[in-house]
Coordinates of C-alpha atoms in Angstrom, one line a residue:
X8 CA 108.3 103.5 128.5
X9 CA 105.5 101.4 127.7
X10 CA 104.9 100.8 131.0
X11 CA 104.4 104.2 131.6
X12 CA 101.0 105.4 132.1
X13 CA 100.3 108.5 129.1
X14 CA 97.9 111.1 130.5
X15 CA 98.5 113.6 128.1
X16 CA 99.3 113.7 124.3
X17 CA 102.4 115.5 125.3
X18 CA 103.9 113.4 127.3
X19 CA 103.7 110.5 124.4
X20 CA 107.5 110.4 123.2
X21 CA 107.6 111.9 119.8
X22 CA 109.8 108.5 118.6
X23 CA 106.0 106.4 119.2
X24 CA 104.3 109.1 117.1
X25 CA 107.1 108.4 114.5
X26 CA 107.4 104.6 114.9
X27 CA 103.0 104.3 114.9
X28 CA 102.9 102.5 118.0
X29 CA 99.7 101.1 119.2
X30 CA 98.9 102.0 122.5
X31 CA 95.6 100.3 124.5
X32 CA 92.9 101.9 125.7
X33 CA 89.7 102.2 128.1
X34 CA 86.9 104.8 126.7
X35 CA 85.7 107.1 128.8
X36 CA 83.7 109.9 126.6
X37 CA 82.9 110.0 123.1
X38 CA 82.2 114.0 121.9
X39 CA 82.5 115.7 118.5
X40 CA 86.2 116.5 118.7
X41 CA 87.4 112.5 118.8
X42 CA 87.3 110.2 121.7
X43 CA 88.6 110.4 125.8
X44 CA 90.4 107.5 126.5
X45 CA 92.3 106.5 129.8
X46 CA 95.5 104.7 128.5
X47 CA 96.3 101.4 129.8
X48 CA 100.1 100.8 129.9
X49 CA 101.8 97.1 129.5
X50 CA 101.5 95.8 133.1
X51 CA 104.7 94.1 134.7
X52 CA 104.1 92.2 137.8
X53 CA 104.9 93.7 140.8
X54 CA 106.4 97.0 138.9
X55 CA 102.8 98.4 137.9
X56 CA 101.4 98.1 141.3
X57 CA 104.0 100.8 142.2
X58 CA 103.6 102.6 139.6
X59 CA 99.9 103.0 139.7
X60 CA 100.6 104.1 142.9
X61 CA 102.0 107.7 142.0
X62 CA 100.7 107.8 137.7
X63 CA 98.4 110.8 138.3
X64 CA 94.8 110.9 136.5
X65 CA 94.1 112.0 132.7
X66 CA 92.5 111.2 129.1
X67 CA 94.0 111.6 125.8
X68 CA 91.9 112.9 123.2
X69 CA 91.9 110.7 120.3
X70 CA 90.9 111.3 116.6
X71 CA 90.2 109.3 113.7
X72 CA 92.3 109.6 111.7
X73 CA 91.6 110.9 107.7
X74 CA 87.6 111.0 108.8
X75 CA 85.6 113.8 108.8
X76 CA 82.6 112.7 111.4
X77 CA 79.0 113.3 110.5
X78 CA 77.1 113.9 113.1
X79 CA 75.3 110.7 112.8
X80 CA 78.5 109.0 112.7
X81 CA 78.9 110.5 116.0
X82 CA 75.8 108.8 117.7
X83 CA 77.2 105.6 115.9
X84 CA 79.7 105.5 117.8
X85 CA 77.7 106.5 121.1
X86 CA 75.7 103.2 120.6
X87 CA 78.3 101.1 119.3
X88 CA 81.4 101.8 122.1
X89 CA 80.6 101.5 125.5
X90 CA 81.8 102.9 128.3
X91 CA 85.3 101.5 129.9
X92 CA 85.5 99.4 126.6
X93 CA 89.0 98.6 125.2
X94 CA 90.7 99.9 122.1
X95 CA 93.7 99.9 120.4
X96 CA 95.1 103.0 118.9
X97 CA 97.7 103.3 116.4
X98 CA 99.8 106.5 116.5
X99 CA 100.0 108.7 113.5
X100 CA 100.3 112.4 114.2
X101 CA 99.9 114.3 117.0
X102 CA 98.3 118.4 116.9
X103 CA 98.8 119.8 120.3
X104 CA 96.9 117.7 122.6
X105 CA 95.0 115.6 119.8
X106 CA 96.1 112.5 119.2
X107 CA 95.4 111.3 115.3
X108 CA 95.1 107.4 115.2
X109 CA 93.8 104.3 113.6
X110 CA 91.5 103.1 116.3
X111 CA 90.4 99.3 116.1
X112 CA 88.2 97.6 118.3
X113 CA 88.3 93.5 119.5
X114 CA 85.3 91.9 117.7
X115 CA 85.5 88.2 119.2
X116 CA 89.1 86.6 119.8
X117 CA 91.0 86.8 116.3
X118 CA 88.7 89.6 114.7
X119 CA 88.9 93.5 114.8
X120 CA 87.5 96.4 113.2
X121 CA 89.2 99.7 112.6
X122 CA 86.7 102.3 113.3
X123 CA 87.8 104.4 110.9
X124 CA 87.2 102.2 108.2
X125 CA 83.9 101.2 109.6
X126 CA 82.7 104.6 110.1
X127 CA 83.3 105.4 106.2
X128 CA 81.8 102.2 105.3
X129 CA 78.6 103.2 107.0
X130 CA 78.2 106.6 105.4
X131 CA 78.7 107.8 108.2
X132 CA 81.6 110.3 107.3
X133 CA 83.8 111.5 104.6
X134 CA 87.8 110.9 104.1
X135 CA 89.8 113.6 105.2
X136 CA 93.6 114.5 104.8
X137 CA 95.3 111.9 107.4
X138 CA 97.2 114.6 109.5
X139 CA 100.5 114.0 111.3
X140 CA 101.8 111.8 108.3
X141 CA 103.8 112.7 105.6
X142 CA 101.4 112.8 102.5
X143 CA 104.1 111.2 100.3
X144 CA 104.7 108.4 102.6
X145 CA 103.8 104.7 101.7
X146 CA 102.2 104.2 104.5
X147 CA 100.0 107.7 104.1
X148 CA 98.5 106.1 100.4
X149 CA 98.0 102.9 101.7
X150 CA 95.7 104.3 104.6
X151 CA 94.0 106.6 102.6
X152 CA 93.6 104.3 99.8
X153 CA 91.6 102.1 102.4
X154 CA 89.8 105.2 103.7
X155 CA 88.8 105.7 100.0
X156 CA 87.4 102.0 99.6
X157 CA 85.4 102.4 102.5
X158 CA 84.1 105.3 101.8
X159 CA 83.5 104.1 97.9
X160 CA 81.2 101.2 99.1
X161 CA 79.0 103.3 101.5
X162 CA 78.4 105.6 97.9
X163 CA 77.4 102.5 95.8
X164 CA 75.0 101.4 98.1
X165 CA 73.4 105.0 99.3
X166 CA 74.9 104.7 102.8
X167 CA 74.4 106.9 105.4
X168 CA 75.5 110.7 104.2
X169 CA 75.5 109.2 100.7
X170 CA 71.6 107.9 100.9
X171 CA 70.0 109.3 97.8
X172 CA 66.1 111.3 98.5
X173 CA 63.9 109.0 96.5
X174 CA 61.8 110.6 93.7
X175 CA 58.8 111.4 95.3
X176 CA 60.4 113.2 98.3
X177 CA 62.6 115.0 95.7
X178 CA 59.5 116.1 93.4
X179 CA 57.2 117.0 97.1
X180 CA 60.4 119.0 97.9
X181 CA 60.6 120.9 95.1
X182 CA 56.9 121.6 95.3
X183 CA 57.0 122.8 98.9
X184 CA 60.0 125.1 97.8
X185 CA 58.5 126.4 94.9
X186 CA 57.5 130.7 95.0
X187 CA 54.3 129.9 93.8
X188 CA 53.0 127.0 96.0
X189 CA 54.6 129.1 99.4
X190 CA 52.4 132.3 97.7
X191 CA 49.5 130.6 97.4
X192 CA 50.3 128.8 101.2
X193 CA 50.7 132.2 102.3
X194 CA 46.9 133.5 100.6
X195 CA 45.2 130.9 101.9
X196 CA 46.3 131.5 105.3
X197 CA 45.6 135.5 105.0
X198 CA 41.9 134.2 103.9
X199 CA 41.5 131.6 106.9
X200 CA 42.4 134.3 109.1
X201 CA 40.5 137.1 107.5
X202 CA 37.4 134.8 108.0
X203 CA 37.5 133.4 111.0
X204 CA 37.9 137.4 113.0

């Protein structure tokens, strides 16, 4: 079976989802709801030639996993994954035709990064409930607690979503918002106008 070319969540057995197999990837689109990815099967001489002949065309739609994207973080990963690039994606739930995954990326030989760590790191997203996984599972606490982590450094250093206004953009704010400065905008605009007819 893992020669077998998935083009829909559906037709990923339901032991792979259960056993969080890691299945490899090409990326082909990367939109709000999660990423499109063309799944590249384990190739066997000879075998996947046939194969490829008759393994008709889709993408699976593939989320990260216990990350809720900020729209930033969706550009971030517009300029950072690159079309008919590689991943990895470990299975851990599946919601109709959404795949929820770990999704980790080759940096160099020996080194990669799971996005959805990365993402979390970056401020550029908050943790979410990890769907598809039991939520008194080992494995569910020891992915969230990593999710956390990430997310935790991203807050000490003002990251991303967590960036902090500094005090002279909070005390300009709160004079632009103020009734009595937006009253007294609004006069002085009645008298320019009042003059100039």
């Amino acid at each position: 079976r893992k020669t077998t070319k998935f083009t829909s969540a559906v037709d990923i057995p339901v032991k792979f989802v259960e056993k969080n197999v890691k299945l490899r990837g090409k990326i082909h689109h990367i939109t709000e709801e999660g990423l499109e990815v063309e799944h590249v099967p384990i190739s066997v001489p000879f075998l996947s030639s046939i194969q490829r002949r008759w393994q008709s065309e889709g993408l699976l739609l593939v989320r990260l996993a216990g990350v809720e994207l900020a729209p930033s973080g969706v550009a971030w990963l517009k300029q950072e994954l690159k079309p008919k690039q590689v991943i990895w994606f470990q299975l851990l739930g599946r919601e109709d035709l959404v795949l929820e995954c770990l999704v980790l990326v080759n940096k160099g030989r020996f080194l990669s990064v799971c996005l959805n760590e990365e993402i979390l790191r970056q401020g550029l997203g908050r943790t979410a409930r990890i769907e598809g996984l039991q939520h008194d599972s080992h494995l569910y606490w020891k992915l969230h607690k990593r999710l956390l982590r990430a997310e935790l450094k991203a807050l000490k250093k003002s990251k991303g979503i967590w960036k902090e206004e500094s005090y002279s953009e909070r005390i300009s704010d709160s004079i632009s918002n103020n009734k009595f400065v937006q009253t007294l905008k609004q006069f002085v605009n009645w008298v320019r106008s009042s003059l100039s007819r």
